[in-house]
Amino acid sequence: MGTLYLVRHGQAQASAYGVVDAVDDGPEAGSLTATGQMQAKVTGTVLSGLLARFTTAVSGGLVRQRQTLSGVLEAFDDRPEPIVDDAWDEYDLAGLMGEPTSAQLADGRGFQRSLDAVLASWVGGELAASEPFAAYARRVAEAGQRAVDLAGSGKSVLVVSSAGSITLWLAQHLGIDAEHWPKLSASMVNASITKAIVGRQGVTVLSINEHLHLSDHDGGIATFR
């Protein structure tokens, strides 16, 4: 039996979401914020208390995903060479919504309502996009299968991706209709942990969106975006 851990990236700078007037303080566009860096390290510390090493560590190609993988692996003395699989990249939010402003992103509920409406149109095939939803779903399924194939008996695989891609893969395995997938995606916390085991009967999802390690009675460092 193998184990698959999927971690959402830490909180990222506004430019990661295509914000047209973003003012970043990271080394490159789309980098993690200071909070995001801390989230990655805390999640790494939690995971290092559960297992000695990962057999394989994979991330999408986005800056925030690669930086989160690096931050998580810092907690391990014995760590594998990171692998980049671009198929784990998030959908192109700016390409679907247009470039939002900082004010729009700051209005969390309003922004989420707009995003939900856009995703519903995209999933339903009503919104033209450079990457149709069917193509996105196919690449996520293929990326997930590659990760599952790596999680052979006695293997532990770490994947760092984004809320949309992680939850779409989950929806595919749990039989959740694509039209309901955005609700699952919207609930994902930055640097949360999802765990699945891989055995003879296939993939069994054990936990989704674990984030208690990021929270405390004052709110902690848990964020959604």
PDB file of C-alpha atoms in Angstrom:
ATOM      1  CA  MET A   1       0.000   0.000   0.000  1.00  0.00           C
ATOM      2  CA  GLY A   2       1.259   3.462  -0.895  1.00  0.00           C
ATOM      3  CA  THR A   3       0.318   6.873   0.448  1.00  0.00           C
ATOM      4  CA  LEU A   4      -0.418  10.072  -1.419  1.00  0.00           C
ATOM      5  CA  TYR A   5      -0.370  13.470   0.291  1.00  0.00           C
ATOM      6  CA  LEU A   6      -1.767  16.432  -1.630  1.00  0.00           C
ATOM      7  CA  VAL A   7      -0.973  19.878  -0.254  1.00  0.00           C
ATOM      8  CA  ARG A   8      -2.482  23.105  -1.475  1.00  0.00           C
ATOM      9  CA  HIS A   9       0.043  25.907  -1.997  1.00  0.00           C
ATOM     10  CA  GLY A  10       0.488  28.565   0.673  1.00  0.00           C
ATOM     11  CA  GLN A  11      -0.996  32.045   0.443  1.00  0.00           C
ATOM     12  CA  ALA A  12       0.291  33.790  -2.675  1.00  0.00           C
ATOM     13  CA  GLN A  13       0.815  37.368  -3.776  1.00  0.00           C
ATOM     14  CA  ALA A  14      -2.071  39.027  -5.618  1.00  0.00           C
ATOM     15  CA  SER A  15      -0.244  38.724  -8.946  1.00  0.00           C
ATOM     16  CA  ALA A  16      -0.732  34.951  -8.730  1.00  0.00           C
ATOM     17  CA  TYR A  17      -4.399  35.605  -9.486  1.00  0.00           C
ATOM     18  CA  GLY A  18      -3.749  37.979 -12.361  1.00  0.00           C
ATOM     19  CA  VAL A  19      -4.536  41.130 -10.373  1.00  0.00           C
ATOM     20  CA  VAL A  20      -3.820  43.967 -12.768  1.00  0.00           C
ATOM     21  CA  ASP A  21      -2.682  46.504 -10.145  1.00  0.00           C
ATOM     22  CA  ALA A  22      -0.887  44.062  -7.837  1.00  0.00           C
ATOM     23  CA  VAL A  23       2.073  45.363  -5.855  1.00  0.00           C
ATOM     24  CA  ASP A  24       4.108  42.327  -4.838  1.00  0.00           C
ATOM     25  CA  ASP A  25       6.968  42.104  -2.359  1.00  0.00           C
ATOM     26  CA  GLY A  26       8.117  38.640  -3.442  1.00  0.00           C
ATOM     27  CA  PRO A  27      11.168  37.720  -5.533  1.00  0.00           C
ATOM     28  CA  GLU A  28       9.012  37.093  -8.616  1.00  0.00           C
ATOM     29  CA  ALA A  29       5.404  37.471  -9.696  1.00  0.00           C
ATOM     30  CA  GLY A  30       3.092  34.973  -8.072  1.00  0.00           C
ATOM     31  CA  SER A  31       5.411  34.223  -5.136  1.00  0.00           C
ATOM     32  CA  LEU A  32       4.211  33.209  -1.697  1.00  0.00           C
ATOM     33  CA  THR A  33       3.513  35.903   0.858  1.00  0.00           C
ATOM     34  CA  ALA A  34       5.343  35.815   4.186  1.00  0.00           C
ATOM     35  CA  THR A  35       2.268  34.078   5.596  1.00  0.00           C
ATOM     36  CA  GLY A  36       2.333  31.573   2.746  1.00  0.00           C
ATOM     37  CA  GLN A  37       5.969  30.761   3.432  1.00  0.00           C
ATOM     38  CA  MET A  38       5.154  30.172   7.095  1.00  0.00           C
ATOM     39  CA  GLN A  39       2.175  27.987   6.182  1.00  0.00           C
ATOM     40  CA  ALA A  40       4.390  25.797   3.990  1.00  0.00           C
ATOM     41  CA  LYS A  41       6.950  25.375   6.762  1.00  0.00           C
ATOM     42  CA  VAL A  42       4.313  24.549   9.385  1.00  0.00           C
ATOM     43  CA  THR A  43       2.743  21.964   7.098  1.00  0.00           C
ATOM     44  CA  GLY A  44       6.186  20.508   6.461  1.00  0.00           C
ATOM     45  CA  THR A  45       6.800  20.222  10.189  1.00  0.00           C
ATOM     46  CA  VAL A  46       3.512  18.368  10.647  1.00  0.00           C
ATOM     47  CA  LEU A  47       4.265  15.962   7.817  1.00  0.00           C
ATOM     48  CA  SER A  48       7.818  15.331   9.036  1.00  0.00           C
ATOM     49  CA  GLY A  49       6.305  14.163  12.306  1.00  0.00           C
ATOM     50  CA  LEU A  50       4.277  11.562  10.421  1.00  0.00           C
ATOM     51  CA  LEU A  51       6.918  10.060   8.148  1.00  0.00           C
ATOM     52  CA  ALA A  52      10.684  10.130   7.775  1.00  0.00           C
ATOM     53  CA  ARG A  53      10.778  10.940   4.073  1.00  0.00           C
ATOM     54  CA  PHE A  54       8.815  11.132   0.869  1.00  0.00           C
ATOM     55  CA  THR A  55       9.774   8.741  -1.890  1.00  0.00           C
ATOM     56  CA  THR A  56       8.747  11.306  -4.499  1.00  0.00           C
ATOM     57  CA  ALA A  57       7.845  14.999  -4.328  1.00  0.00           C
ATOM     58  CA  VAL A  58       5.923  16.631  -7.175  1.00  0.00           C
ATOM     59  CA  SER A  59       4.523  20.103  -7.779  1.00  0.00           C
ATOM     60  CA  GLY A  60       2.888  21.970 -10.588  1.00  0.00           C
ATOM     61  CA  GLY A  61       4.998  24.496 -12.437  1.00  0.00           C
ATOM     62  CA  LEU A  62       3.508  27.650 -10.905  1.00  0.00           C
ATOM     63  CA  VAL A  63       5.808  29.700  -8.678  1.00  0.00           C
ATOM     64  CA  ARG A  64       3.545  29.419  -5.633  1.00  0.00           C
ATOM     65  CA  GLN A  65       3.374  25.640  -6.029  1.00  0.00           C
ATOM     66  CA  ARG A  66       7.135  25.174  -6.412  1.00  0.00           C
ATOM     67  CA  GLN A  67       7.897  27.471  -3.476  1.00  0.00           C
ATOM     68  CA  THR A  68       5.423  25.628  -1.257  1.00  0.00           C
ATOM     69  CA  LEU A  69       6.995  22.284  -2.122  1.00  0.00           C
ATOM     70  CA  SER A  70      10.401  23.677  -1.213  1.00  0.00           C
ATOM     71  CA  GLY A  71       9.066  25.051   2.075  1.00  0.00           C
ATOM     72  CA  VAL A  72       7.455  21.748   3.025  1.00  0.00           C
ATOM     73  CA  LEU A  73      10.574  19.737   2.209  1.00  0.00           C
ATOM     74  CA  GLU A  74      12.757  21.989   4.383  1.00  0.00           C
ATOM     75  CA  ALA A  75      11.407  20.085   7.386  1.00  0.00           C
ATOM     76  CA  PHE A  76      12.946  16.822   6.133  1.00  0.00           C
ATOM     77  CA  ASP A  77      16.608  15.861   6.478  1.00  0.00           C
ATOM     78  CA  ASP A  78      16.213  13.271   3.729  1.00  0.00           C
ATOM     79  CA  ARG A  79      14.310  14.714   0.797  1.00  0.00           C
ATOM     80  CA  PRO A  80      13.885  13.704  -2.828  1.00  0.00           C
ATOM     81  CA  GLU A  81      14.708  15.902  -5.802  1.00  0.00           C
ATOM     82  CA  PRO A  82      11.553  17.881  -6.640  1.00  0.00           C
ATOM     83  CA  ILE A  83       9.729  16.959  -9.843  1.00  0.00           C
ATOM     84  CA  VAL A  84       7.685  19.510 -11.781  1.00  0.00           C
ATOM     85  CA  ASP A  85       4.549  18.240 -13.513  1.00  0.00           C
ATOM     86  CA  ASP A  86       2.858  21.183 -15.219  1.00  0.00           C
ATOM     87  CA  ALA A  87      -0.372  19.209 -15.487  1.00  0.00           C
ATOM     88  CA  TRP A  88      -0.919  20.020 -11.801  1.00  0.00           C
ATOM     89  CA  ASP A  89      -1.067  23.753 -12.623  1.00  0.00           C
ATOM     90  CA  GLU A  90      -4.234  25.577 -11.629  1.00  0.00           C
ATOM     91  CA  TYR A  91      -6.764  26.701 -14.225  1.00  0.00           C
ATOM     92  CA  ASP A  92      -6.100  30.165 -15.669  1.00  0.00           C
ATOM     93  CA  LEU A  93      -8.211  32.335 -13.383  1.00  0.00           C
ATOM     94  CA  ALA A  94      -7.363  35.602 -15.131  1.00  0.00           C
ATOM     95  CA  GLY A  95      -8.046  33.996 -18.491  1.00  0.00           C
ATOM     96  CA  LEU A  96     -11.531  33.025 -17.342  1.00  0.00           C
ATOM     97  CA  MET A  97     -12.469  36.135 -15.330  1.00  0.00           C
ATOM     98  CA  GLY A  98     -10.347  38.821 -16.891  1.00  0.00           C
ATOM     99  CA  GLU A  99      -7.738  40.596 -14.798  1.00  0.00           C
ATOM    100  CA  PRO A 100      -9.311  41.509 -11.436  1.00  0.00           C
ATOM    101  CA  THR A 101      -8.284  44.572  -9.463  1.00  0.00           C
ATOM    102  CA  SER A 102      -6.892  44.575  -5.932  1.00  0.00           C
ATOM    103  CA  ALA A 103     -10.204  45.967  -4.677  1.00  0.00           C
ATOM    104  CA  GLN A 104     -12.143  43.131  -6.290  1.00  0.00           C
ATOM    105  CA  LEU A 105      -9.823  40.502  -4.809  1.00  0.00           C
ATOM    106  CA  ALA A 106     -10.066  42.145  -1.373  1.00  0.00           C
ATOM    107  CA  ASP A 107     -13.857  41.731  -1.464  1.00  0.00           C
ATOM    108  CA  GLY A 108     -13.604  38.040  -0.620  1.00  0.00           C
ATOM    109  CA  ARG A 109     -17.289  37.136  -0.789  1.00  0.00           C
ATOM    110  CA  GLY A 110     -17.999  39.228  -3.854  1.00  0.00           C
ATOM    111  CA  PHE A 111     -14.967  37.843  -5.649  1.00  0.00           C
ATOM    112  CA  GLN A 112     -15.980  34.276  -4.781  1.00  0.00           C
ATOM    113  CA  ARG A 113     -19.505  34.847  -6.122  1.00  0.00           C
ATOM    114  CA  SER A 114     -18.083  36.131  -9.392  1.00  0.00           C
ATOM    115  CA  LEU A 115     -15.661  33.216  -9.595  1.00  0.00           C
ATOM    116  CA  ASP A 116     -18.423  30.688  -8.882  1.00  0.00           C
ATOM    117  CA  ALA A 117     -20.512  32.110 -11.723  1.00  0.00           C
ATOM    118  CA  VAL A 118     -17.587  32.019 -14.156  1.00  0.00           C
ATOM    119  CA  LEU A 119     -16.663  28.456 -13.208  1.00  0.00           C
ATOM    120  CA  ALA A 120     -20.267  27.318 -13.632  1.00  0.00           C
ATOM    121  CA  SER A 121     -20.294  28.739 -17.165  1.00  0.00           C
ATOM    122  CA  TRP A 122     -16.909  27.167 -17.907  1.00  0.00           C
ATOM    123  CA  VAL A 123     -17.918  23.735 -16.638  1.00  0.00           C
ATOM    124  CA  GLY A 124     -21.166  23.962 -18.583  1.00  0.00           C
ATOM    125  CA  GLY A 125     -19.357  24.745 -21.817  1.00  0.00           C
ATOM    126  CA  GLU A 126     -20.946  28.181 -22.108  1.00  0.00           C
ATOM    127  CA  LEU A 127     -17.704  30.112 -21.635  1.00  0.00           C
ATOM    128  CA  ALA A 128     -15.084  30.038 -24.363  1.00  0.00           C
ATOM    129  CA  ALA A 129     -11.578  29.653 -22.950  1.00  0.00           C
ATOM    130  CA  SER A 130      -8.090  28.872 -24.198  1.00  0.00           C
ATOM    131  CA  GLU A 131      -8.319  25.687 -22.130  1.00  0.00           C
ATOM    132  CA  PRO A 132     -11.809  24.157 -22.220  1.00  0.00           C
ATOM    133  CA  PHE A 133     -12.962  22.591 -18.980  1.00  0.00           C
ATOM    134  CA  ALA A 134     -12.876  19.114 -20.526  1.00  0.00           C
ATOM    135  CA  ALA A 135      -9.188  19.578 -21.362  1.00  0.00           C
ATOM    136  CA  TYR A 136      -8.457  20.813 -17.841  1.00  0.00           C
ATOM    137  CA  ALA A 137     -10.271  17.847 -16.318  1.00  0.00           C
ATOM    138  CA  ARG A 138      -8.364  15.472 -18.568  1.00  0.00           C
ATOM    139  CA  ARG A 139      -4.923  16.842 -17.660  1.00  0.00           C
ATOM    140  CA  VAL A 140      -5.731  16.774 -13.942  1.00  0.00           C
ATOM    141  CA  ALA A 141      -6.881  13.160 -14.229  1.00  0.00           C
ATOM    142  CA  GLU A 142      -3.667  12.274 -16.066  1.00  0.00           C
ATOM    143  CA  ALA A 143      -1.506  14.088 -13.490  1.00  0.00           C
ATOM    144  CA  GLY A 144      -3.342  12.300 -10.706  1.00  0.00           C
ATOM    145  CA  GLN A 145      -2.811   8.941 -12.348  1.00  0.00           C
ATOM    146  CA  ARG A 146       0.914   9.595 -12.648  1.00  0.00           C
ATOM    147  CA  ALA A 147       1.030  10.394  -8.930  1.00  0.00           C
ATOM    148  CA  VAL A 148      -0.955   7.264  -8.105  1.00  0.00           C
ATOM    149  CA  ASP A 149       1.413   5.168 -10.214  1.00  0.00           C
ATOM    150  CA  LEU A 150       4.331   6.543  -8.172  1.00  0.00           C
ATOM    151  CA  ALA A 151       2.612   5.584  -4.910  1.00  0.00           C
ATOM    152  CA  GLY A 152       3.399   1.886  -5.088  1.00  0.00           C
ATOM    153  CA  SER A 153       3.668  -0.429  -2.107  1.00  0.00           C
ATOM    154  CA  GLY A 154       5.572   1.237   0.717  1.00  0.00           C
ATOM    155  CA  LYS A 155       5.929   4.506  -1.203  1.00  0.00           C
ATOM    156  CA  SER A 156       4.942   7.975   0.030  1.00  0.00           C
ATOM    157  CA  VAL A 157       4.284  10.638  -2.579  1.00  0.00           C
ATOM    158  CA  LEU A 158       3.861  14.368  -1.956  1.00  0.00           C
ATOM    159  CA  VAL A 159       2.026  16.520  -4.497  1.00  0.00           C
ATOM    160  CA  VAL A 160       1.751  20.301  -4.153  1.00  0.00           C
ATOM    161  CA  SER A 161      -0.880  21.903  -6.347  1.00  0.00           C
ATOM    162  CA  SER A 162      -3.800  24.322  -6.096  1.00  0.00           C
ATOM    163  CA  ALA A 163      -7.346  24.202  -4.767  1.00  0.00           C
ATOM    164  CA  GLY A 164      -9.000  23.725  -8.143  1.00  0.00           C
ATOM    165  CA  SER A 165      -6.755  20.936  -9.364  1.00  0.00           C
ATOM    166  CA  ILE A 166      -6.644  19.022  -6.070  1.00  0.00           C
ATOM    167  CA  THR A 167     -10.405  19.133  -5.583  1.00  0.00           C
ATOM    168  CA  LEU A 168     -11.171  18.288  -9.203  1.00  0.00           C
ATOM    169  CA  TRP A 169      -9.041  15.160  -8.839  1.00  0.00           C
ATOM    170  CA  LEU A 170     -10.922  14.380  -5.619  1.00  0.00           C
ATOM    171  CA  ALA A 171     -14.264  14.957  -7.318  1.00  0.00           C
ATOM    172  CA  GLN A 172     -13.289  12.549 -10.073  1.00  0.00           C
ATOM    173  CA  HIS A 173     -12.477   9.830  -7.524  1.00  0.00           C
ATOM    174  CA  LEU A 174     -15.421  10.480  -5.223  1.00  0.00           C
ATOM    175  CA  GLY A 175     -18.034  10.629  -7.961  1.00  0.00           C
ATOM    176  CA  ILE A 176     -18.846  14.305  -7.421  1.00  0.00           C
ATOM    177  CA  ASP A 177     -20.367  15.934 -10.494  1.00  0.00           C
ATOM    178  CA  ALA A 178     -18.226  18.599 -12.129  1.00  0.00           C
ATOM    179  CA  GLU A 179     -20.972  21.176 -11.617  1.00  0.00           C
ATOM    180  CA  HIS A 180     -20.563  20.792  -7.842  1.00  0.00           C
ATOM    181  CA  TRP A 181     -16.746  20.795  -7.914  1.00  0.00           C
ATOM    182  CA  PRO A 182     -16.397  24.617  -7.448  1.00  0.00           C
ATOM    183  CA  LYS A 183     -18.046  24.391  -4.010  1.00  0.00           C
ATOM    184  CA  LEU A 184     -15.440  21.870  -2.907  1.00  0.00           C
ATOM    185  CA  SER A 185     -12.655  23.995  -4.354  1.00  0.00           C
ATOM    186  CA  ALA A 186     -13.834  27.126  -2.532  1.00  0.00           C
ATOM    187  CA  SER A 187     -13.491  25.378   0.839  1.00  0.00           C
ATOM    188  CA  MET A 188      -9.778  24.560   0.517  1.00  0.00           C
ATOM    189  CA  VAL A 189      -7.415  26.236   2.976  1.00  0.00           C
ATOM    190  CA  ASN A 190      -3.914  27.297   1.958  1.00  0.00           C
ATOM    191  CA  ALA A 191      -1.293  24.626   2.813  1.00  0.00           C
ATOM    192  CA  SER A 192      -3.985  22.149   3.849  1.00  0.00           C
ATOM    193  CA  ILE A 193      -3.310  18.417   3.606  1.00  0.00           C
ATOM    194  CA  THR A 194      -5.373  15.805   1.777  1.00  0.00           C
ATOM    195  CA  LYS A 195      -4.424  12.154   2.225  1.00  0.00           C
ATOM    196  CA  ALA A 196      -5.200   9.084   0.148  1.00  0.00           C
ATOM    197  CA  ILE A 197      -3.942   5.526   0.157  1.00  0.00           C
ATOM    198  CA  VAL A 198      -3.265   3.491  -2.959  1.00  0.00           C
ATOM    199  CA  GLY A 199      -3.789  -0.261  -2.849  1.00  0.00           C
ATOM    200  CA  ARG A 200      -5.106  -3.204  -4.789  1.00  0.00           C
ATOM    201  CA  GLN A 201      -8.603  -1.759  -4.723  1.00  0.00           C
ATOM    202  CA  GLY A 202      -7.387   1.533  -6.144  1.00  0.00           C
ATOM    203  CA  VAL A 203      -7.448   4.931  -4.439  1.00  0.00           C
ATOM    204  CA  THR A 204      -9.111   5.482  -1.076  1.00  0.00           C
ATOM    205  CA  VAL A 205      -9.385   9.071   0.149  1.00  0.00           C
ATOM    206  CA  LEU A 206      -8.843   9.198   3.914  1.00  0.00           C
ATOM    207  CA  SER A 207      -8.972  12.922   4.653  1.00  0.00           C
ATOM    208  CA  ILE A 208      -9.579  16.189   2.839  1.00  0.00           C
ATOM    209  CA  ASN A 209      -8.407  19.724   3.578  1.00  0.00           C
ATOM    210  CA  GLU A 210      -6.791  19.056   6.972  1.00  0.00           C
ATOM    211  CA  HIS A 211      -5.792  22.429   8.404  1.00  0.00           C
ATOM    212  CA  LEU A 212      -6.035  22.328  12.197  1.00  0.00           C
ATOM    213  CA  HIS A 213      -2.261  22.759  12.351  1.00  0.00           C
ATOM    214  CA  LEU A 214      -2.736  26.226  10.830  1.00  0.00           C
ATOM    215  CA  SER A 215      -5.445  27.371  13.263  1.00  0.00           C
ATOM    216  CA  ASP A 216      -5.735  28.459  16.868  1.00  0.00           C
ATOM    217  CA  HIS A 217      -8.306  30.307  19.002  1.00  0.00           C
ATOM    218  CA  ASP A 218      -7.177  33.622  17.496  1.00  0.00           C
ATOM    219  CA  GLY A 219      -7.460  32.371  13.930  1.00  0.00           C
ATOM    220  CA  GLY A 220      -3.863  31.274  13.480  1.00  0.00           C
ATOM    221  CA  ILE A 221      -2.412  31.502   9.980  1.00  0.00           C
ATOM    222  CA  ALA A 222      -5.219  29.754   8.107  1.00  0.00           C
ATOM    223  CA  THR A 223      -6.267  31.567   4.907  1.00  0.00           C
ATOM    224  CA  PHE A 224      -8.388  30.778   1.860  1.00  0.00           C
ATOM    225  CA  ARG A 225      -6.605  33.080  -0.618  1.00  0.00           C
TER     226      ARG A 225
END
